[in-house]
Amino acid sequence: MSAHLPEARISTPDLEAEIAAASPDFDIPRGMIERLTGVAFRHVRPAGWEASDLAVAAAAKALTKADRDITDVDLLIFAAMSMDVLEPATAHIVAAKLGADCPVFDVKNACNSFLNALEIGDSLIKTGAYRRILVCCGESLTQMARRTVAGPREFISSMTAYTGSDAGAAVVLEPSDQPGILALRFSALSTAWESGVLPLPGREQGCYRQRFDVAGMRTAFHELHDRNIDQLTEDATGITLSDVSLFCAHLAAAHLALDLCEKGGIPQSRLTTTIASHGNTAAATLPLQLDLALREDRLGHGDLAVLLGHASGISHGVLAVRI
C-alpha cells in the first residue's frame, strides 16, 4: 500500500482569499470553511498533472515496495471519483503511462471506489482469474472548488467541495499465505442519493445541483455502519472490535470523528483521520491513512486494521486487514 501527496499545498485562508477575489459581490465569511469542516490545508497537484499522473506516482511506489515490475501485473484497476476524460476509462491512460500491457478497467463509487476495487480484486484473485492486480487511484479534487460564488446559499452548498485535495494511492494484490484481507462488508442506502451531489459541468439544475446535506448523510451512515459492523463481528472471521489496533475512516468533516467514535464505540486513541492536515482526498483517503500509519510505525506486523468507508450514494464499506 502506497500513497502520493503533492508537495504544494494551499491553506484555507489562502483559498478564501481566492474566492473573495473572484466574488466581488459577496463578502466571504472568513474562517467559516475551517470552522465547519476542520480542513486547514489541502494538497495541489503540479501544473499539467491529471488524476492519472497521481495514480501513476502512487503505483510506482507500490510496485517498488512489493518488489514487482509493471510487467508482473496482469490486471490494472483505476478506482477514484476523479477521471481524466469521460471516455476512455482512465485506467487505459494510467496503463499507457506505466507501460502496462494487461486488461484494465475503472471502478467508480464516489469515495468508496478504492474499497470496492479491493473487493473486486480480492474476489478475482480467489477465483484464479488473475494472479497479480494493481489497484490505483488518483484524486484531483482541488479543481472542483467553486471560486466564484453569488451569495451565502451558493457558498454553503459548495462547502464540501472546498475540502477537496489532490492525492494518489495504490496497492499490489496477489495470493499469499499471510492473512492480508480478512473480511469485507458493503451496504448502500440509495434512496438517500440526493443528500450528496456533485453534478457534471453544465448540469447544475434541478436534482443535479451541487449540494451536501451533511446531517442527512450522517443519519444514513449511522444506519449502514451498524449493519456492517454487526455483520463483521458476528460472522466466522472471529473479529472483535477490541482486537483492532487502528481504525481508518474517511470523513467529510473533521468534527464527524467524535460522532463516529461515540456511535461506533471506537476509542478515539485508535481512530486515525487525515482530513484536517491533508484535506478530503476522497477514494485515496483510506489507503493514504494506512500508508501513513505504516510509515509512522503506528501499525506493525500482525496488527489488525479496519478501514471504514463513507461515500455519497449513500454507501458504506468496512474492510478488515491483517498487516
Short mmCIF file of C-alpha atoms in Angstrom, two decimals:
data_model
loop_
_atom_site.label_atom_id
_atom_site.label_comp_id
_atom_site.label_asym_id
_atom_site.label_seq_id
_atom_site.Cartn_x
_atom_site.Cartn_y
_atom_site.Cartn_z
CA MET A 1 0.00 0.00 0.00
CA SER A 2 1.49 3.34 -1.05
CA ALA A 3 0.24 6.91 -1.33
CA HIS A 4 1.43 10.01 -3.13
CA LEU A 5 0.83 13.54 -1.82
CA PRO A 6 1.86 16.51 -3.98
CA GLU A 7 4.30 18.82 -2.19
CA ALA A 8 2.35 22.00 -2.98
CA ARG A 9 -0.43 22.88 -0.55
CA ILE A 10 -2.98 25.65 -0.22
CA SER A 11 -4.20 26.79 3.19
CA THR A 12 -7.82 27.53 3.92
CA PRO A 13 -7.19 31.30 4.41
CA ASP A 14 -5.45 31.40 1.01
CA LEU A 15 -8.36 29.56 -0.61
CA GLU A 16 -10.78 32.03 0.96
CA ALA A 17 -8.71 34.88 -0.44
CA GLU A 18 -9.01 33.37 -3.93
CA ILE A 19 -12.79 33.04 -3.54
CA ALA A 20 -13.06 36.62 -2.30
CA ALA A 21 -11.03 37.92 -5.24
CA ALA A 22 -13.26 36.07 -7.70
CA SER A 23 -16.53 37.05 -5.94
CA PRO A 24 -16.58 40.85 -5.60
CA ASP A 25 -20.33 40.91 -4.92
CA PHE A 26 -20.16 38.55 -1.94
CA ASP A 27 -18.44 39.24 1.38
CA ILE A 28 -16.75 35.91 2.19
CA PRO A 29 -17.19 34.96 5.88
CA ARG A 30 -13.53 34.35 6.69
CA GLY A 31 -12.79 31.30 8.79
CA MET A 32 -16.11 29.56 8.10
CA ILE A 33 -14.64 26.82 5.90
CA GLU A 34 -12.25 25.65 8.60
CA ARG A 35 -14.84 26.02 11.38
CA LEU A 36 -17.37 23.86 9.52
CA THR A 37 -15.01 21.26 8.01
CA GLY A 38 -11.84 21.32 10.12
CA VAL A 39 -9.68 21.46 6.97
CA ALA A 40 -6.57 23.60 7.36
CA PHE A 41 -4.67 22.53 4.23
CA ARG A 42 -5.20 20.63 1.01
CA HIS A 43 -2.60 19.30 -1.47
CA VAL A 44 -2.42 20.66 -5.01
CA ARG A 45 -1.08 18.61 -7.91
CA PRO A 46 1.63 20.12 -10.16
CA ALA A 47 0.54 22.13 -13.20
CA GLY A 48 -0.37 19.83 -16.05
CA TRP A 49 -0.96 16.80 -13.85
CA GLU A 50 -4.20 14.85 -14.14
CA ALA A 51 -5.76 12.18 -11.93
CA SER A 52 -3.85 9.56 -13.93
CA ASP A 53 -0.50 11.16 -13.05
CA LEU A 54 -1.28 10.98 -9.34
CA ALA A 55 -2.21 7.31 -9.74
CA VAL A 56 0.99 6.63 -11.68
CA ALA A 57 3.14 8.24 -8.98
CA ALA A 58 1.50 6.11 -6.28
CA ALA A 59 1.60 2.96 -8.43
CA ALA A 60 5.35 3.31 -8.98
CA LYS A 61 5.87 3.43 -5.20
CA ALA A 62 3.58 0.44 -4.61
CA LEU A 63 5.34 -1.68 -7.23
CA THR A 64 8.74 -0.84 -5.75
CA LYS A 65 7.54 -1.66 -2.24
CA ALA A 66 6.18 -5.02 -3.47
CA ASP A 67 9.41 -5.70 -5.39
CA ARG A 68 7.40 -6.04 -8.60
CA ASP A 69 7.62 -4.61 -12.09
CA ILE A 70 4.68 -3.38 -14.14
CA THR A 71 5.19 -6.40 -16.42
CA ASP A 72 4.30 -8.63 -13.45
CA VAL A 73 0.78 -7.13 -13.32
CA ASP A 74 -1.96 -8.97 -15.21
CA LEU A 75 -4.86 -6.62 -14.34
CA LEU A 76 -4.96 -2.88 -13.60
CA ILE A 77 -7.94 -1.25 -11.91
CA PHE A 78 -8.28 2.52 -11.60
CA ALA A 79 -10.63 3.40 -8.74
CA ALA A 80 -11.48 7.03 -7.96
CA MET A 81 -14.07 9.79 -8.05
CA SER A 82 -11.84 11.70 -10.45
CA MET A 83 -11.10 10.88 -14.07
CA ASP A 84 -9.08 12.38 -16.89
CA VAL A 85 -11.82 12.06 -19.53
CA LEU A 86 -15.32 10.59 -19.82
CA GLU A 87 -14.04 8.10 -22.39
CA PRO A 88 -11.91 6.01 -22.41
CA ALA A 89 -11.56 4.61 -18.90
CA THR A 90 -8.81 6.45 -17.04
CA ALA A 91 -7.27 3.03 -16.36
CA HIS A 92 -6.11 2.98 -20.00
CA ILE A 93 -4.28 6.28 -19.53
CA VAL A 94 -2.64 5.06 -16.33
CA ALA A 95 -1.61 1.81 -18.04
CA ALA A 96 -0.11 3.66 -21.01
CA LYS A 97 1.92 5.93 -18.72
CA LEU A 98 3.16 2.95 -16.69
CA GLY A 99 3.89 0.84 -19.75
CA ALA A 100 1.41 -1.87 -18.74
CA ASP A 101 0.23 -4.50 -21.22
CA CYS A 102 -2.73 -6.09 -19.46
CA PRO A 103 -6.52 -5.78 -19.18
CA VAL A 104 -7.74 -2.65 -17.41
CA PHE A 105 -10.97 -1.09 -16.20
CA ASP A 106 -12.31 1.65 -13.92
CA VAL A 107 -14.31 1.24 -10.70
CA LYS A 108 -16.36 4.26 -9.67
CA ASN A 109 -18.41 4.54 -6.49
CA ALA A 110 -17.59 8.01 -5.16
CA CYS A 111 -15.30 7.90 -2.10
CA ASN A 112 -15.68 4.13 -1.75
CA SER A 113 -14.21 3.44 -5.20
CA PHE A 114 -10.90 2.14 -3.84
CA LEU A 115 -12.55 -0.14 -1.26
CA ASN A 116 -14.85 -1.60 -3.92
CA ALA A 117 -11.86 -2.18 -6.20
CA LEU A 118 -10.17 -4.11 -3.40
CA GLU A 119 -13.33 -6.20 -3.04
CA ILE A 120 -13.33 -6.96 -6.76
CA GLY A 121 -9.59 -7.64 -6.89
CA ASP A 122 -9.73 -9.93 -3.88
CA SER A 123 -12.57 -11.92 -5.46
CA LEU A 124 -10.84 -12.20 -8.86
CA ILE A 125 -7.65 -13.49 -7.28
CA LYS A 126 -9.55 -16.04 -5.19
CA THR A 127 -11.28 -17.38 -8.32
CA GLY A 128 -7.93 -17.71 -10.08
CA ALA A 129 -8.91 -15.30 -12.87
CA TYR A 130 -5.84 -13.13 -12.17
CA ARG A 131 -2.73 -13.61 -10.12
CA ARG A 132 -1.46 -10.06 -9.59
CA ILE A 133 -3.65 -6.96 -9.66
CA LEU A 134 -2.61 -3.32 -9.40
CA VAL A 135 -5.34 -1.17 -7.86
CA CYS A 136 -4.59 2.53 -8.18
CA CYS A 137 -6.32 5.82 -7.51
CA GLY A 138 -5.79 9.45 -8.44
CA GLU A 139 -7.96 12.21 -7.00
CA SER A 140 -7.72 15.71 -8.49
CA LEU A 141 -10.38 17.40 -6.38
CA THR A 142 -9.00 20.93 -5.94
CA GLN A 143 -10.28 21.81 -9.40
CA MET A 144 -13.86 21.24 -8.21
CA ALA A 145 -13.85 24.07 -5.65
CA ARG A 146 -16.06 26.87 -6.96
CA ARG A 147 -14.14 30.15 -6.79
CA THR A 148 -16.91 32.49 -7.94
CA VAL A 149 -19.97 32.46 -5.68
CA ALA A 150 -23.01 34.69 -5.86
CA GLY A 151 -24.11 34.58 -2.24
CA PRO A 152 -24.38 32.67 1.06
CA ARG A 153 -26.55 29.83 -0.29
CA GLU A 154 -24.10 29.01 -3.07
CA PHE A 155 -21.15 29.33 -0.71
CA ILE A 156 -22.62 26.88 1.82
CA SER A 157 -23.68 24.39 -0.85
CA SER A 158 -20.07 24.37 -2.10
CA MET A 159 -18.60 23.77 1.37
CA THR A 160 -17.70 20.10 0.92
CA ALA A 161 -16.00 20.84 -2.40
CA TYR A 162 -13.77 23.36 -0.58
CA THR A 163 -12.28 20.47 1.41
CA GLY A 164 -11.08 18.69 -1.75
CA SER A 165 -7.41 17.73 -2.01
CA ASP A 166 -5.22 16.04 -4.65
CA ALA A 167 -3.62 12.65 -3.93
CA GLY A 168 -2.78 9.25 -5.33
CA ALA A 169 -2.82 5.76 -3.84
CA ALA A 170 -2.07 2.23 -4.99
CA VAL A 171 -1.72 -1.37 -3.83
CA VAL A 172 -0.50 -4.60 -5.41
CA LEU A 173 -2.80 -7.55 -4.71
CA GLU A 174 -1.57 -11.12 -5.08
CA PRO A 175 -2.07 -14.56 -3.47
CA SER A 176 -0.32 -15.03 -0.14
CA ASP A 177 -0.13 -17.48 2.73
CA GLN A 178 -0.37 -14.48 5.07
CA PRO A 179 -3.86 -13.37 6.20
CA GLY A 180 -3.98 -9.99 4.41
CA ILE A 181 -7.62 -9.07 3.70
CA LEU A 182 -9.75 -10.86 6.28
CA ALA A 183 -13.22 -9.57 5.53
CA LEU A 184 -15.16 -7.00 3.52
CA ARG A 185 -18.68 -5.77 4.14
CA PHE A 186 -20.58 -3.28 1.96
CA SER A 187 -24.08 -1.84 2.04
CA ALA A 188 -25.99 1.02 0.46
CA LEU A 189 -28.97 3.26 1.13
CA SER A 190 -29.52 4.51 -2.40
CA THR A 191 -32.80 6.28 -1.63
CA ALA A 192 -30.64 8.95 0.05
CA TRP A 193 -28.55 9.68 -3.06
CA GLU A 194 -29.75 13.28 -3.33
CA SER A 195 -28.13 14.19 0.00
CA GLY A 196 -24.72 14.45 -1.70
CA VAL A 197 -24.44 15.56 -5.32
CA LEU A 198 -21.54 16.85 -7.40
CA PRO A 199 -23.01 17.36 -10.90
CA LEU A 200 -21.34 17.16 -14.29
CA PRO A 201 -20.31 20.57 -15.69
CA GLY A 202 -23.33 22.24 -17.23
CA ARG A 203 -25.83 20.05 -15.36
CA GLU A 204 -26.29 22.24 -12.25
CA GLN A 205 -30.07 22.32 -12.26
CA GLY A 206 -32.98 20.52 -10.67
CA CYS A 207 -31.97 17.43 -8.71
CA TYR A 208 -28.44 17.74 -10.14
CA ARG A 209 -27.49 20.89 -8.22
CA GLN A 210 -24.31 20.67 -6.18
CA ARG A 211 -25.24 20.09 -2.56
CA PHE A 212 -24.15 18.15 0.50
CA ASP A 213 -26.60 17.57 3.32
CA VAL A 214 -24.12 16.50 6.00
CA ALA A 215 -26.82 15.86 8.61
CA GLY A 216 -28.79 13.63 6.23
CA MET A 217 -25.68 11.76 5.16
CA ARG A 218 -24.65 11.22 8.79
CA THR A 219 -28.00 9.63 9.61
CA ALA A 220 -27.69 7.23 6.67
CA PHE A 221 -24.07 6.40 7.55
CA HIS A 222 -25.08 5.52 11.12
CA GLU A 223 -27.63 3.00 9.86
CA LEU A 224 -25.22 1.40 7.40
CA HIS A 225 -22.28 1.45 9.83
CA ASP A 226 -24.25 -0.50 12.43
CA ARG A 227 -25.33 -3.03 9.81
CA ASN A 228 -21.80 -3.64 8.52
CA ILE A 229 -20.08 -3.76 11.90
CA ASP A 230 -22.65 -6.20 13.23
CA GLN A 231 -22.08 -8.48 10.24
CA LEU A 232 -18.31 -8.20 10.58
CA THR A 233 -18.25 -9.19 14.23
CA GLU A 234 -20.96 -11.85 14.01
CA ASP A 235 -19.66 -13.90 11.07
CA ALA A 236 -16.99 -16.58 11.01
CA THR A 237 -13.97 -14.23 10.87
CA GLY A 238 -13.64 -14.15 14.65
CA ILE A 239 -13.01 -10.39 14.58
CA THR A 240 -13.95 -8.31 17.61
CA LEU A 241 -13.59 -4.53 17.82
CA SER A 242 -11.27 -4.89 20.81
CA ASP A 243 -8.81 -6.74 18.54
CA VAL A 244 -8.45 -3.76 16.19
CA SER A 245 -5.19 -1.82 16.51
CA LEU A 246 -6.26 1.05 14.24
CA PHE A 247 -9.46 2.28 12.62
CA CYS A 248 -9.03 4.32 9.43
CA ALA A 249 -12.05 6.42 8.47
CA HIS A 250 -12.96 8.59 5.53
CA LEU A 251 -14.95 11.57 6.83
CA ALA A 252 -16.44 14.61 5.11
CA ALA A 253 -15.57 16.87 8.06
CA ALA A 254 -13.15 16.60 10.97
CA HIS A 255 -15.81 17.01 13.67
CA LEU A 256 -17.52 13.81 12.49
CA ALA A 257 -14.69 11.79 14.05
CA LEU A 258 -16.13 12.29 17.55
CA ASP A 259 -19.59 11.38 16.25
CA LEU A 260 -18.19 8.17 14.73
CA CYS A 261 -16.40 7.19 17.94
CA GLU A 262 -19.47 7.78 20.09
CA LYS A 263 -21.83 5.98 17.73
CA GLY A 264 -19.50 3.11 16.82
CA GLY A 265 -17.91 2.52 20.21
CA ILE A 266 -14.46 3.25 18.79
CA PRO A 267 -11.79 4.60 21.20
CA GLN A 268 -10.54 7.96 19.93
CA SER A 269 -6.97 6.80 20.50
CA ARG A 270 -7.44 4.07 17.89
CA LEU A 271 -9.06 6.20 15.19
CA THR A 272 -6.95 7.96 12.57
CA THR A 273 -8.16 10.68 10.21
CA THR A 274 -6.34 12.91 7.74
CA ILE A 275 -8.90 15.49 6.68
CA ALA A 276 -7.61 18.35 8.87
CA SER A 277 -3.99 18.24 7.66
CA HIS A 278 -4.38 16.73 4.18
CA GLY A 279 -7.91 17.68 3.14
CA ASN A 280 -10.57 15.45 1.66
CA THR A 281 -8.69 13.02 -0.60
CA ALA A 282 -11.87 11.06 -1.43
CA ALA A 283 -11.19 7.47 -2.54
CA ALA A 284 -7.47 7.88 -1.79
CA THR A 285 -8.17 8.62 1.88
CA LEU A 286 -8.19 5.12 3.37
CA PRO A 287 -5.07 3.84 1.58
CA LEU A 288 -3.37 7.15 2.47
CA GLN A 289 -4.19 6.67 6.16
CA LEU A 290 -2.96 3.07 6.11
CA ASP A 291 0.24 4.06 4.33
CA LEU A 292 0.94 6.87 6.82
CA ALA A 293 0.25 4.57 9.79
CA LEU A 294 2.73 2.01 8.46
CA ARG A 295 5.41 4.61 7.75
CA GLU A 296 4.96 6.19 11.19
CA ASP A 297 5.11 2.77 12.93
CA ARG A 298 1.57 3.05 14.29
CA LEU A 299 0.92 -0.35 12.74
CA GLY A 300 3.21 -3.37 12.72
CA HIS A 301 3.32 -6.97 11.56
CA GLY A 302 0.33 -8.93 12.84
CA ASP A 303 -1.76 -5.86 13.73
CA LEU A 304 -5.40 -5.69 12.68
CA ALA A 305 -6.65 -2.57 10.89
CA VAL A 306 -10.23 -1.78 9.91
CA LEU A 307 -10.98 0.66 7.08
CA LEU A 308 -14.32 2.47 7.30
CA GLY A 309 -15.55 3.92 4.03
CA HIS A 310 -18.31 6.52 3.83
CA ALA A 311 -19.44 7.74 0.41
CA SER A 312 -22.27 9.71 -1.14
CA GLY A 313 -24.82 7.48 -2.72
CA ILE A 314 -25.18 6.58 0.17
CA SER A 315 -22.73 3.69 0.55
CA HIS A 316 -20.72 2.31 3.44
CA GLY A 317 -17.85 -0.15 3.40
CA VAL A 318 -15.79 -1.99 6.01
CA LEU A 319 -12.53 -3.80 5.23
CA ALA A 320 -10.53 -5.70 7.85
CA VAL A 321 -6.89 -6.39 7.04
CA ARG A 322 -4.11 -8.14 8.95
CA ILE A 323 -0.81 -6.34 8.44
#
